[in-house]
Amino acid sequence: MHAELDVAGISLDFPLYHSQARSLKRTVFSSMSGRMASDQRHRVVVQALRDISFRLESGDRLGLIGVNGSGKTTLLRTLAGIYEPVVGRVRVRGTLNALLDPQLGMNIELTGRENIMLRGLYNGLDAETVAQLEEDVRAFAELGDFIDLPVRIYSSGMMVRLGFALATAIRPQVLLMDEWFLAGDAAFMEKARGRLEDMVRGAEILVLSSHLKPVVLSWCTRVIWLDAGRVRADGPAEEVMEAYSAAV
Amino acid sequence: MSLALHATRRRTETLDLTPEPTLAARQRMALRDLRAAMGQWRLCSVLAWLDIKLRYRGSVLGPFWLTLSTAAMVGAMGFLYAALFHMDLHDYLPYLALSLVLWGFVGTIIGDACQTFTASEGMIRAMRLPFTLYGGRIVLRNVLVLAHNLIVIVVVFAIFRIVPGPAGLLAVPGFAFWLLDGLALCLLLGAVCARFRDIPPIVNSVLQMIFFVTPVIWKPEAVGPTRQWLLPFNPFFSLLEVVRGPLLGTIPSAAVYVSAIGSSLLLWALAWLLFARVRGRIAFWL
């Protein structure tokens, strides 16, 4: 079965609840008095995504570019099924792995081994494969005996390596990746590159969100430029990157 | 050099998010959530177990601190209240031990239910998992705690030579109701408390009140024979009684069962309608 990703006309609003607007008192009182009700309608809503459509098939490599706050990460989260759109639809066929942030649901109070087990179970691996995963991650992240200590006490380098090793150990058909993944010190990047490129090549569909022009140009064939939650341009990587560089 | 692990079970999975604001479509999505959570039962039980392990990491007795503190509470309250209420210790202490342990389970589940989603914010925002799974985690976690506290009941029953007869088996379906109700509470309170952050303190103070108006430390007979019929109007009494009664050798009355089953159905209907309605919004509230 080939992977496929289909996004049709999604819009997404982000309600920003103030500390007061969020409370029950505000809601109860606002429904009782007219003045407060008009206040309630002023609820700040961030229009995170507006009418976004695209379709990716096996072999497609899409880059998402745009300034901070243009909706790149929200779009990735929506593709991963974490945020459900109210308007439009998202269809993803195939296994999916979303590398959104370095911690990625890691519990820093748990040991490295426990975190690895949880990730394995999340991905539906059996006990034997979890053991394999453990060995793989331990070796790559150079955890050594630290694997049985809480992640909280790891050095920041160790933590990044663990997050990276965990995230890249499982090969999805559809890979969603945020730019943090490409940030790291030079020595680490050197080591990580092979593993990352392996995974990117193995994935049928890649969606990468990044600021970095060389990364987008070397990995992506198509680029969507997001501006304030809307698609400003969509086309071949070089073309869109050129327009983006000229505008920013 | 790295090995390529593939997510095996989810291989053929298709994620299809097509919002239809109809009741039927929302129910379908909520049902799918429930089914997916059952498919992830291994992850759910490991999360529950790690919660307990984490809470007592580095302590010598571990979860048995719970057992010890329950035992101390039963001992202290048992002698005092038996004297205050002029009751026979042989009769009262087993009743109190059982009541306190069972109430501990009910009370903690209700308290924890408020944080079903808020406490798992990191996971919810990092990966798509069925929301019901977080509810299952809380119910399972509390079953594990209850298992540790059972020792207190066993010891007290052994000291006073109480053996639940065949009627005791009726506690099993009663407890099954508790598990289902616990999950419903997690979905209901978890969603409401994620949206309105001042519900948890309200829940806690109401819980405190219920503890005193429900026969937990006092016996149901204490209300007098003419007012007995009022008790099943308190669903907490009925639900407590369908587990406690059989274990102490009394078969609960039909009124108690009607009240327990009726309130469970009501709770599930309410929880399900709300959960189906807001499931897709929970991630935005965290």
Short mmCIF file of C-alpha atoms in Angstrom, two decimals:
data_model
loop_
_atom_site.label_atom_id
_atom_site.label_comp_id
_atom_site.label_asym_id
_atom_site.label_seq_id
_atom_site.Cartn_x
_atom_site.Cartn_y
_atom_site.Cartn_z
CA MET A 1 0.00 0.00 0.00
CA HIS A 2 1.40 3.34 -0.99
CA ALA A 3 1.38 6.23 1.39
CA GLU A 4 -0.78 9.19 0.60
CA LEU A 5 -1.50 12.48 2.27
CA ASP A 6 -4.48 14.54 1.31
CA VAL A 7 -5.36 17.89 2.83
CA ALA A 8 -8.49 19.60 1.58
CA GLY A 9 -9.43 23.11 2.61
CA ILE A 10 -8.49 22.96 6.27
CA SER A 11 -8.94 25.96 8.51
CA LEU A 12 -8.07 25.98 12.16
CA ASP A 13 -8.75 28.54 14.85
CA PHE A 14 -6.82 28.59 18.05
CA PRO A 15 -8.89 29.83 20.94
CA LEU A 16 -6.77 31.80 23.40
CA TYR A 17 -8.43 31.55 26.77
CA HIS A 18 -7.42 34.25 29.18
CA SER A 19 -6.92 33.12 32.67
CA GLN A 20 -10.29 34.68 33.47
CA ALA A 21 -12.21 33.78 30.34
CA ARG A 22 -11.26 30.21 30.97
CA SER A 23 -12.99 30.05 34.30
CA LEU A 24 -16.45 28.80 35.02
CA LYS A 25 -17.32 32.01 36.82
CA ARG A 26 -16.81 34.02 33.68
CA THR A 27 -18.99 31.71 31.62
CA VAL A 28 -21.78 31.54 34.18
CA PHE A 29 -21.80 35.29 34.75
CA SER A 30 -21.50 36.09 31.10
CA SER A 31 -24.58 34.07 30.29
CA MET A 32 -26.46 35.95 32.99
CA SER A 33 -25.55 39.54 32.20
CA GLY A 34 -25.66 41.01 28.73
CA ARG A 35 -22.61 43.18 29.16
CA MET A 36 -20.33 40.35 30.03
CA ALA A 37 -21.64 38.36 27.10
CA SER A 38 -20.48 40.97 24.66
CA ASP A 39 -17.18 40.84 26.49
CA GLN A 40 -17.11 37.10 25.99
CA ARG A 41 -17.45 37.42 22.22
CA HIS A 42 -14.21 39.38 22.19
CA ARG A 43 -12.45 36.14 22.96
CA VAL A 44 -9.17 36.20 21.14
CA VAL A 45 -9.04 33.60 18.41
CA VAL A 46 -5.85 33.11 16.47
CA GLN A 47 -6.54 32.14 12.91
CA ALA A 48 -3.79 29.57 12.81
CA LEU A 49 -4.58 28.02 9.43
CA ARG A 50 -6.77 29.27 6.60
CA ASP A 51 -8.01 27.18 3.71
CA ILE A 52 -5.00 25.01 3.10
CA SER A 53 -5.11 22.27 0.47
CA PHE A 54 -2.46 20.03 -0.99
CA ARG A 55 -1.97 16.42 -1.91
CA LEU A 56 1.16 14.34 -1.57
CA GLU A 57 1.87 10.92 -2.94
CA SER A 58 4.60 8.39 -2.48
CA GLY A 59 7.93 10.01 -3.36
CA ASP A 60 6.88 13.59 -2.62
CA ARG A 61 9.07 15.78 -0.44
CA LEU A 62 7.39 18.92 0.77
CA GLY A 63 9.05 21.81 2.54
CA LEU A 64 7.07 24.28 4.62
CA ILE A 65 8.59 27.71 4.96
CA GLY A 66 7.43 30.92 6.53
CA VAL A 67 8.32 33.26 9.36
CA ASN A 68 7.76 32.31 12.99
CA GLY A 69 4.08 32.07 13.77
CA SER A 70 3.01 31.50 10.19
CA GLY A 71 1.43 28.16 11.10
CA LYS A 72 4.12 25.64 10.12
CA THR A 73 4.12 23.70 13.37
CA THR A 74 0.35 23.90 13.73
CA LEU A 75 0.02 22.44 10.25
CA LEU A 76 2.39 19.61 11.15
CA ARG A 77 0.39 18.93 14.31
CA THR A 78 -2.80 18.86 12.28
CA LEU A 79 -1.28 16.41 9.80
CA ALA A 80 -0.25 14.24 12.74
CA GLY A 81 -3.84 14.18 13.96
CA ILE A 82 -3.08 16.00 17.21
CA TYR A 83 -5.26 18.97 16.34
CA GLU A 84 -8.44 18.06 14.53
CA PRO A 85 -9.59 20.60 11.96
CA VAL A 86 -13.09 22.05 12.26
CA VAL A 87 -13.29 22.88 8.57
CA GLY A 88 -11.79 20.80 5.77
CA ARG A 89 -10.35 17.35 5.97
CA VAL A 90 -7.09 15.52 6.53
CA ARG A 91 -6.46 12.04 5.24
CA VAL A 92 -3.19 10.23 5.79
CA ARG A 93 -2.64 6.73 4.53
CA GLY A 94 0.32 4.81 5.89
CA THR A 95 2.27 4.81 9.13
CA LEU A 96 3.16 8.23 10.39
CA ASN A 97 5.88 9.60 12.59
CA ALA A 98 5.90 13.23 13.65
CA LEU A 99 9.14 14.68 14.99
CA LEU A 100 7.78 17.83 16.54
CA ASP A 101 9.92 18.69 19.52
CA PRO A 102 13.04 17.22 21.09
CA GLN A 103 11.22 15.94 24.16
CA LEU A 104 8.34 14.53 22.12
CA GLY A 105 6.24 13.28 24.97
CA MET A 106 9.25 12.01 26.87
CA ASN A 107 8.71 11.88 30.59
CA ILE A 108 11.89 13.25 32.14
CA GLU A 109 11.12 11.63 35.48
CA LEU A 110 11.28 8.18 33.92
CA THR A 111 14.50 6.42 33.06
CA GLY A 112 15.84 6.21 29.54
CA ARG A 113 14.87 2.54 29.38
CA GLU A 114 11.29 3.25 30.44
CA ASN A 115 10.96 6.02 27.89
CA ILE A 116 12.22 3.70 25.19
CA MET A 117 9.72 1.03 26.23
CA LEU A 118 6.85 3.52 26.13
CA ARG A 119 7.81 4.66 22.66
CA GLY A 120 8.03 1.07 21.50
CA LEU A 121 4.59 0.26 22.87
CA TYR A 122 3.19 3.42 21.32
CA ASN A 123 4.38 2.19 17.97
CA GLY A 124 2.93 -1.25 18.52
CA LEU A 125 6.24 -3.10 18.77
CA ASP A 126 6.38 -6.48 20.50
CA ALA A 127 8.67 -7.20 23.44
CA GLU A 128 11.45 -8.58 21.28
CA THR A 129 11.52 -5.58 18.99
CA VAL A 130 11.41 -3.25 21.99
CA ALA A 131 14.60 -4.91 23.23
CA GLN A 132 16.17 -4.29 19.82
CA LEU A 133 15.04 -0.68 19.96
CA GLU A 134 16.59 -0.34 23.39
CA GLU A 135 19.98 -1.55 22.20
CA ASP A 136 19.88 0.65 19.13
CA VAL A 137 18.94 3.79 21.04
CA ARG A 138 21.40 3.11 23.82
CA ALA A 139 24.27 2.75 21.39
CA PHE A 140 23.43 5.79 19.32
CA ALA A 141 22.68 8.09 22.24
CA GLU A 142 25.80 6.87 24.09
CA LEU A 143 23.78 6.43 27.24
CA GLY A 144 25.80 3.61 28.77
CA ASP A 145 24.73 3.05 32.35
CA PHE A 146 22.65 6.21 32.29
CA ILE A 147 19.90 4.21 30.60
CA ASP A 148 18.60 3.20 34.03
CA LEU A 149 18.67 6.70 35.49
CA PRO A 150 15.94 9.32 35.18
CA VAL A 151 16.20 11.43 32.04
CA ARG A 152 15.98 14.51 34.29
CA ILE A 153 19.62 14.12 35.30
CA TYR A 154 20.99 13.64 31.78
CA SER A 155 23.23 16.28 30.30
CA SER A 156 21.49 18.37 27.69
CA GLY A 157 23.55 16.72 24.97
CA MET A 158 22.55 13.29 26.18
CA MET A 159 18.92 14.32 26.26
CA VAL A 160 19.02 15.61 22.69
CA ARG A 161 20.74 12.42 21.55
CA LEU A 162 18.13 10.26 23.30
CA GLY A 163 15.25 12.23 21.79
CA PHE A 164 16.86 12.05 18.38
CA ALA A 165 17.68 8.36 18.60
CA LEU A 166 14.17 7.49 19.74
CA ALA A 167 12.52 9.58 17.09
CA THR A 168 14.64 8.21 14.28
CA ALA A 169 14.60 4.55 15.33
CA ILE A 170 11.17 3.87 13.92
CA ARG A 171 10.76 4.16 10.18
CA PRO A 172 7.44 5.59 9.07
CA GLN A 173 5.97 5.84 5.60
CA VAL A 174 5.00 9.43 6.23
CA LEU A 175 7.55 11.55 8.05
CA LEU A 176 6.66 14.95 9.49
CA MET A 177 9.62 16.89 10.79
CA ASP A 178 10.05 20.22 12.50
CA GLU A 179 13.16 22.29 12.11
CA TRP A 180 14.47 21.81 15.64
CA PHE A 181 15.61 18.48 14.37
CA LEU A 182 18.29 20.03 12.27
CA ALA A 183 19.59 22.25 15.02
CA GLY A 184 22.38 20.85 17.08
CA ASP A 185 26.07 21.27 17.50
CA ALA A 186 28.28 20.40 14.55
CA ALA A 187 29.71 17.22 16.04
CA PHE A 188 26.28 15.85 16.76
CA MET A 189 24.92 16.81 13.37
CA GLU A 190 27.79 14.99 11.72
CA LYS A 191 26.83 11.84 13.56
CA ALA A 192 23.11 12.34 13.16
CA ARG A 193 23.18 13.09 9.46
CA GLY A 194 23.59 9.51 8.28
CA ARG A 195 20.79 8.27 10.45
CA LEU A 196 18.47 11.10 9.53
CA GLU A 197 19.15 10.80 5.81
CA ASP A 198 18.51 7.09 6.08
CA MET A 199 15.12 7.72 7.56
CA VAL A 200 14.22 10.51 5.16
CA ARG A 201 15.17 8.33 2.21
CA GLY A 202 13.17 5.45 3.65
CA ALA A 203 10.05 7.53 4.07
CA GLU A 204 7.67 7.67 1.16
CA ILE A 205 6.44 11.14 2.03
CA LEU A 206 8.35 13.86 3.83
CA VAL A 207 6.94 17.09 5.18
CA LEU A 208 9.67 19.28 6.58
CA SER A 209 9.22 22.64 8.21
CA SER A 210 12.32 24.80 8.20
CA HIS A 211 13.86 28.22 7.94
CA LEU A 212 17.10 26.96 6.52
CA LYS A 213 17.32 27.42 2.80
CA PRO A 214 20.07 24.85 2.09
CA VAL A 215 18.23 22.15 4.02
CA VAL A 216 14.97 22.76 2.22
CA LEU A 217 16.69 22.91 -1.16
CA SER A 218 18.62 19.70 -0.66
CA TRP A 219 15.74 17.65 0.71
CA CYS A 220 12.55 19.00 -0.75
CA THR A 221 11.19 19.00 -4.26
CA ARG A 222 8.16 21.09 -3.53
CA VAL A 223 7.74 24.02 -1.16
CA ILE A 224 4.71 25.67 0.36
CA TRP A 225 5.22 29.15 1.71
CA LEU A 226 2.90 29.88 4.61
CA ASP A 227 2.06 33.42 5.56
CA ALA A 228 -0.27 34.14 8.48
CA GLY A 229 -1.81 30.70 8.16
CA ARG A 230 -2.45 30.93 4.42
CA VAL A 231 -0.64 29.45 1.45
CA ARG A 232 1.24 32.32 -0.14
CA ALA A 233 3.02 30.24 -2.74
CA ASP A 234 3.15 26.60 -3.68
CA GLY A 235 5.49 25.17 -6.31
CA PRO A 236 8.90 23.73 -7.16
CA ALA A 237 11.44 24.20 -4.36
CA GLU A 238 13.83 26.60 -6.13
CA GLU A 239 11.09 28.87 -7.40
CA VAL A 240 9.30 29.32 -4.11
CA MET A 241 12.52 29.64 -2.13
CA GLU A 242 13.67 32.41 -4.43
CA ALA A 243 10.44 34.32 -4.02
CA TYR A 244 10.61 33.80 -0.25
CA SER A 245 14.21 35.00 0.01
CA ALA A 246 13.32 38.07 -2.02
CA ALA A 247 10.38 38.91 0.21
CA VAL A 248 11.90 38.29 3.63
CA MET B 1 24.58 1.77 11.50
CA SER B 2 21.05 1.61 12.63
CA LEU B 3 18.37 -0.97 12.33
CA ALA B 4 15.15 -0.09 10.66
CA LEU B 5 12.23 -0.72 12.93
CA HIS B 6 8.83 -0.36 11.47
CA ALA B 7 5.69 0.41 13.34
CA THR B 8 4.11 -2.95 12.70
CA ARG B 9 0.59 -2.86 13.99
CA ARG B 10 -0.22 0.58 12.71
CA ARG B 11 1.05 -0.25 9.29
CA THR B 12 -2.27 -0.24 7.51
CA GLU B 13 -3.74 2.55 9.54
CA THR B 14 -5.42 5.39 7.78
CA LEU B 15 -5.97 8.65 9.54
CA ASP B 16 -9.12 10.27 8.27
CA LEU B 17 -10.26 13.47 9.89
CA THR B 18 -13.32 14.72 8.13
CA PRO B 19 -15.23 16.93 10.50
CA GLU B 20 -18.97 16.49 10.21
CA PRO B 21 -20.81 18.38 12.88
CA THR B 22 -23.50 15.74 13.22
CA LEU B 23 -24.25 13.77 16.32
CA ALA B 24 -23.82 10.44 14.54
CA ALA B 25 -20.41 11.35 13.12
CA ARG B 26 -19.17 12.53 16.51
CA GLN B 27 -20.40 9.34 18.14
CA ARG B 28 -18.57 7.35 15.51
CA MET B 29 -15.33 9.20 16.18
CA ALA B 30 -15.72 8.75 19.94
CA LEU B 31 -16.40 5.06 19.45
CA ARG B 32 -13.31 4.77 17.29
CA ASP B 33 -11.36 6.48 20.08
CA LEU B 34 -12.65 3.92 22.58
CA ARG B 35 -11.76 1.00 20.32
CA ALA B 36 -8.29 2.37 19.62
CA ALA B 37 -7.71 2.73 23.36
CA MET B 38 -8.62 -0.92 23.89
CA GLY B 39 -6.15 -1.84 21.15
CA GLN B 40 -3.45 0.02 23.13
CA TRP B 41 -4.15 -1.72 26.43
CA ARG B 42 -0.51 -2.67 26.87
CA LEU B 43 0.62 0.94 26.67
CA CYS B 44 -2.20 1.91 29.00
CA SER B 45 -1.25 -0.58 31.69
CA VAL B 46 2.44 0.27 31.46
CA LEU B 47 1.60 3.96 31.91
CA ALA B 48 -0.51 3.12 34.97
CA TRP B 49 2.24 0.98 36.44
CA LEU B 50 4.91 3.61 35.79
CA ASP B 51 2.73 6.22 37.53
CA ILE B 52 2.83 4.15 40.71
CA LYS B 53 6.50 3.33 40.33
CA LEU B 54 7.36 6.97 39.79
CA ARG B 55 5.43 8.14 42.82
CA TYR B 56 7.38 5.83 45.11
CA ARG B 57 10.74 5.81 43.36
CA GLY B 58 13.48 5.84 45.95
CA SER B 59 11.27 4.96 48.90
CA VAL B 60 11.95 1.79 50.83
CA LEU B 61 8.41 0.49 51.22
CA GLY B 62 7.21 1.82 47.90
CA PRO B 63 3.47 1.48 47.33
CA PHE B 64 3.18 -0.34 50.65
CA TRP B 65 3.30 3.06 52.29
CA LEU B 66 -0.29 3.28 51.12
CA THR B 67 -1.11 0.04 52.89
CA LEU B 68 0.57 1.24 56.04
CA SER B 69 -1.14 4.60 56.10
CA THR B 70 -4.52 2.97 55.48
CA ALA B 71 -3.86 0.52 58.30
CA ALA B 72 -2.92 3.36 60.66
CA MET B 73 -6.06 5.27 59.73
CA VAL B 74 -8.30 2.23 60.22
CA GLY B 75 -6.68 1.48 63.58
CA ALA B 76 -6.92 5.04 64.87
CA MET B 77 -10.45 5.72 63.68
CA GLY B 78 -11.74 2.23 64.47
CA PHE B 79 -11.15 2.39 68.21
CA LEU B 80 -12.19 6.02 68.57
CA TYR B 81 -15.43 5.80 66.60
CA ALA B 82 -16.41 2.43 68.06
CA ALA B 83 -16.27 4.13 71.46
CA LEU B 84 -17.99 7.33 70.27
CA PHE B 85 -20.82 5.51 68.51
CA HIS B 86 -21.05 2.90 71.28
CA MET B 87 -20.46 0.09 68.84
CA ASP B 88 -19.02 -3.37 69.15
CA LEU B 89 -15.45 -3.34 67.87
CA HIS B 90 -15.85 -6.81 66.33
CA ASP B 91 -18.68 -5.52 64.26
CA TYR B 92 -17.43 -2.03 63.52
CA LEU B 93 -13.74 -2.41 62.71
CA PRO B 94 -14.16 -4.76 59.70
CA TYR B 95 -16.91 -2.50 58.41
CA LEU B 96 -14.74 0.58 58.78
CA ALA B 97 -11.66 -1.05 57.21
CA LEU B 98 -13.64 -2.12 54.17
CA SER B 99 -15.46 1.20 53.88
CA LEU B 100 -12.34 3.33 54.15
CA VAL B 101 -10.40 1.29 51.61
CA LEU B 102 -13.28 1.31 49.13
CA TRP B 103 -13.97 5.00 49.67
CA GLY B 104 -10.28 5.68 49.19
CA PHE B 105 -10.57 4.15 45.74
CA VAL B 106 -13.73 6.09 44.83
CA GLY B 107 -12.44 9.39 46.19
CA THR B 108 -9.03 9.18 44.52
CA ILE B 109 -10.52 8.23 41.16
CA ILE B 110 -12.82 11.25 41.28
CA GLY B 111 -9.93 13.52 42.27
CA ASP B 112 -7.63 12.08 39.61
CA ALA B 113 -10.37 12.18 36.98
CA CYS B 114 -10.18 15.98 37.03
CA GLN B 115 -6.60 15.78 35.77
CA THR B 116 -7.15 13.07 33.18
CA PHE B 117 -6.13 15.31 30.29
CA THR B 118 -4.40 18.24 31.98
CA ALA B 119 -1.81 15.97 33.60
CA SER B 120 -1.00 14.34 30.24
CA GLU B 121 -0.63 17.61 28.35
CA GLY B 122 2.85 16.75 27.12
CA MET B 123 1.81 13.46 25.57
CA ILE B 124 -1.41 14.80 24.10
CA ARG B 125 0.43 17.61 22.33
CA ALA B 126 3.21 15.36 21.08
CA MET B 127 1.39 12.39 19.59
CA ARG B 128 -2.03 11.24 18.58
CA LEU B 129 -3.34 8.75 21.07
CA PRO B 130 -6.95 7.87 21.85
CA PHE B 131 -8.20 10.12 24.63
CA THR B 132 -9.97 7.23 26.34
CA LEU B 133 -6.54 5.75 26.98
CA TYR B 134 -5.75 8.49 29.50
CA GLY B 135 -8.95 7.61 31.36
CA GLY B 136 -8.06 3.93 31.36
CA ARG B 137 -4.65 4.82 32.74
CA ILE B 138 -6.23 6.54 35.75
CA VAL B 139 -8.68 3.71 36.44
CA LEU B 140 -5.92 1.09 36.19
CA ARG B 141 -3.58 3.11 38.37
CA ASN B 142 -6.18 3.25 41.10
CA VAL B 143 -6.94 -0.46 40.81
CA LEU B 144 -3.23 -1.06 41.48
CA VAL B 145 -3.40 1.18 44.55
CA LEU B 146 -6.52 -0.65 45.72
CA ALA B 147 -4.73 -3.97 45.33
CA HIS B 148 -2.12 -2.78 47.84
CA ASN B 149 -4.79 -1.64 50.27
CA LEU B 150 -6.64 -4.96 50.08
CA ILE B 151 -4.00 -6.32 52.46
CA VAL B 152 -5.51 -4.18 55.23
CA ILE B 153 -8.94 -5.71 54.66
CA VAL B 154 -7.55 -9.22 54.53
CA VAL B 155 -5.68 -8.73 57.81
CA VAL B 156 -8.65 -7.16 59.61
CA PHE B 157 -11.02 -9.85 58.33
CA ALA B 158 -8.55 -12.52 59.46
CA ILE B 159 -8.23 -11.03 62.94
CA PHE B 160 -12.01 -10.93 63.39
CA ARG B 161 -12.50 -14.24 61.58
CA ILE B 162 -14.83 -12.90 58.94
CA VAL B 163 -15.18 -14.96 55.78
CA PRO B 164 -17.43 -13.57 53.05
CA GLY B 165 -19.82 -16.35 52.06
CA PRO B 166 -20.95 -17.16 48.53
CA ALA B 167 -22.85 -13.86 48.62
CA GLY B 168 -19.43 -12.22 48.44
CA LEU B 169 -19.27 -13.11 44.75
CA LEU B 170 -21.90 -10.45 44.14
CA ALA B 171 -19.17 -7.90 44.82
CA VAL B 172 -17.56 -8.83 41.48
CA PRO B 173 -20.27 -7.43 39.19
CA GLY B 174 -20.51 -4.49 41.60
CA PHE B 175 -16.84 -3.76 41.13
CA ALA B 176 -17.20 -4.09 37.36
CA PHE B 177 -19.68 -1.23 37.60
CA TRP B 178 -17.10 0.80 39.48
CA LEU B 179 -14.51 0.34 36.75
CA LEU B 180 -16.95 1.42 34.05
CA ASP B 181 -18.14 4.37 36.11
CA GLY B 182 -14.55 5.32 36.84
CA LEU B 183 -13.79 5.51 33.13
CA ALA B 184 -16.94 7.58 32.52
CA LEU B 185 -15.92 9.97 35.30
CA CYS B 186 -12.47 10.39 33.77
CA LEU B 187 -13.94 11.29 30.38
CA LEU B 188 -16.53 13.63 31.89
CA LEU B 189 -14.51 15.39 34.57
CA GLY B 190 -11.31 15.25 32.53
CA ALA B 191 -12.90 17.17 29.66
CA VAL B 192 -14.78 19.65 31.84
CA CYS B 193 -11.71 20.37 33.99
CA ALA B 194 -9.49 20.85 30.93
CA ARG B 195 -11.81 23.59 29.73
CA PHE B 196 -12.70 25.17 33.09
CA ARG B 197 -9.76 25.21 35.41
CA ASP B 198 -11.68 25.98 38.56
CA ILE B 199 -13.75 22.83 38.57
CA PRO B 200 -11.20 20.64 40.43
CA PRO B 201 -11.42 22.59 43.73
CA ILE B 202 -15.22 22.44 43.49
CA VAL B 203 -15.09 18.70 42.92
CA ASN B 204 -12.81 18.26 45.90
CA SER B 205 -15.02 20.15 48.29
CA VAL B 206 -18.15 18.37 47.07
CA LEU B 207 -16.30 15.09 47.52
CA GLN B 208 -15.51 15.98 51.12
CA MET B 209 -19.19 16.70 51.75
CA ILE B 210 -20.27 13.41 50.15
CA PHE B 211 -17.86 11.53 52.38
CA PHE B 212 -19.68 12.79 55.46
CA VAL B 213 -23.26 12.38 54.23
CA THR B 214 -22.64 8.86 52.89
CA PRO B 215 -22.44 5.90 55.28
CA VAL B 216 -18.68 5.39 55.14
CA ILE B 217 -17.54 5.83 58.72
CA TRP B 218 -21.06 5.50 60.10
CA LYS B 219 -23.29 2.53 59.47
CA PRO B 220 -26.42 2.80 57.33
CA GLU B 221 -28.49 1.45 60.24
CA ALA B 222 -27.64 4.61 62.18
CA VAL B 223 -30.25 6.65 60.28
CA GLY B 224 -33.01 4.60 61.96
CA PRO B 225 -35.42 2.06 60.47
CA THR B 226 -37.98 4.66 59.34
CA ARG B 227 -35.49 6.54 57.21
CA GLN B 228 -33.64 3.62 55.62
CA TRP B 229 -35.53 4.02 52.36
CA LEU B 230 -33.95 7.44 51.85
CA LEU B 231 -30.42 6.05 51.56
CA PRO B 232 -30.58 4.70 47.97
CA PHE B 233 -31.35 8.23 46.79
CA ASN B 234 -27.66 8.88 47.37
CA PRO B 235 -25.99 7.15 44.41
CA PHE B 236 -22.71 7.03 46.31
CA PHE B 237 -24.34 4.90 48.98
CA SER B 238 -25.82 2.52 46.42
CA LEU B 239 -22.60 2.16 44.50
CA LEU B 240 -20.62 1.63 47.69
CA GLU B 241 -23.16 -0.90 48.93
CA VAL B 242 -23.11 -3.13 45.82
CA VAL B 243 -19.48 -3.94 46.62
CA ARG B 244 -19.37 -3.54 50.39
CA GLY B 245 -22.63 -5.31 51.26
CA PRO B 246 -21.82 -8.69 49.67
CA LEU B 247 -18.34 -8.72 51.22
CA LEU B 248 -19.88 -8.24 54.68
CA GLY B 249 -22.47 -10.92 54.04
CA THR B 250 -25.53 -8.81 53.29
CA ILE B 251 -27.17 -8.87 49.89
CA PRO B 252 -28.09 -5.32 48.85
CA SER B 253 -31.78 -4.60 48.38
CA ALA B 254 -33.42 -4.20 44.99
CA ALA B 255 -33.71 -0.46 45.61
CA VAL B 256 -29.93 -0.26 46.01
CA TYR B 257 -29.37 -2.09 42.74
CA VAL B 258 -31.88 0.03 40.87
CA SER B 259 -30.19 3.16 42.18
CA ALA B 260 -26.66 1.91 41.40
CA ILE B 261 -27.50 0.77 37.88
CA GLY B 262 -29.65 3.80 37.14
CA SER B 263 -27.01 6.30 38.26
CA SER B 264 -24.32 4.43 36.31
CA LEU B 265 -26.38 4.57 33.14
CA LEU B 266 -27.04 8.26 33.69
CA LEU B 267 -23.36 8.94 34.29
CA TRP B 268 -22.35 7.07 31.14
CA ALA B 269 -24.96 8.80 29.02
CA LEU B 270 -23.78 12.19 30.25
CA ALA B 271 -20.09 11.37 29.91
CA TRP B 272 -20.50 9.88 26.46
CA LEU B 273 -22.52 12.76 25.05
CA LEU B 274 -20.06 15.31 26.39
CA PHE B 275 -16.99 13.35 25.36
CA ALA B 276 -18.30 12.78 21.83
CA ARG B 277 -19.09 16.48 21.58
CA VAL B 278 -15.76 17.90 22.76
CA ARG B 279 -13.25 15.12 21.99
CA GLY B 280 -11.74 16.98 19.06
CA ARG B 281 -11.36 20.17 21.10
CA ILE B 282 -9.51 18.81 24.11
CA ALA B 283 -6.09 19.25 22.51
CA PHE B 284 -6.84 22.96 22.04
CA TRP B 285 -7.74 23.47 25.69
CA LEU B 286 -4.45 22.27 27.11
#
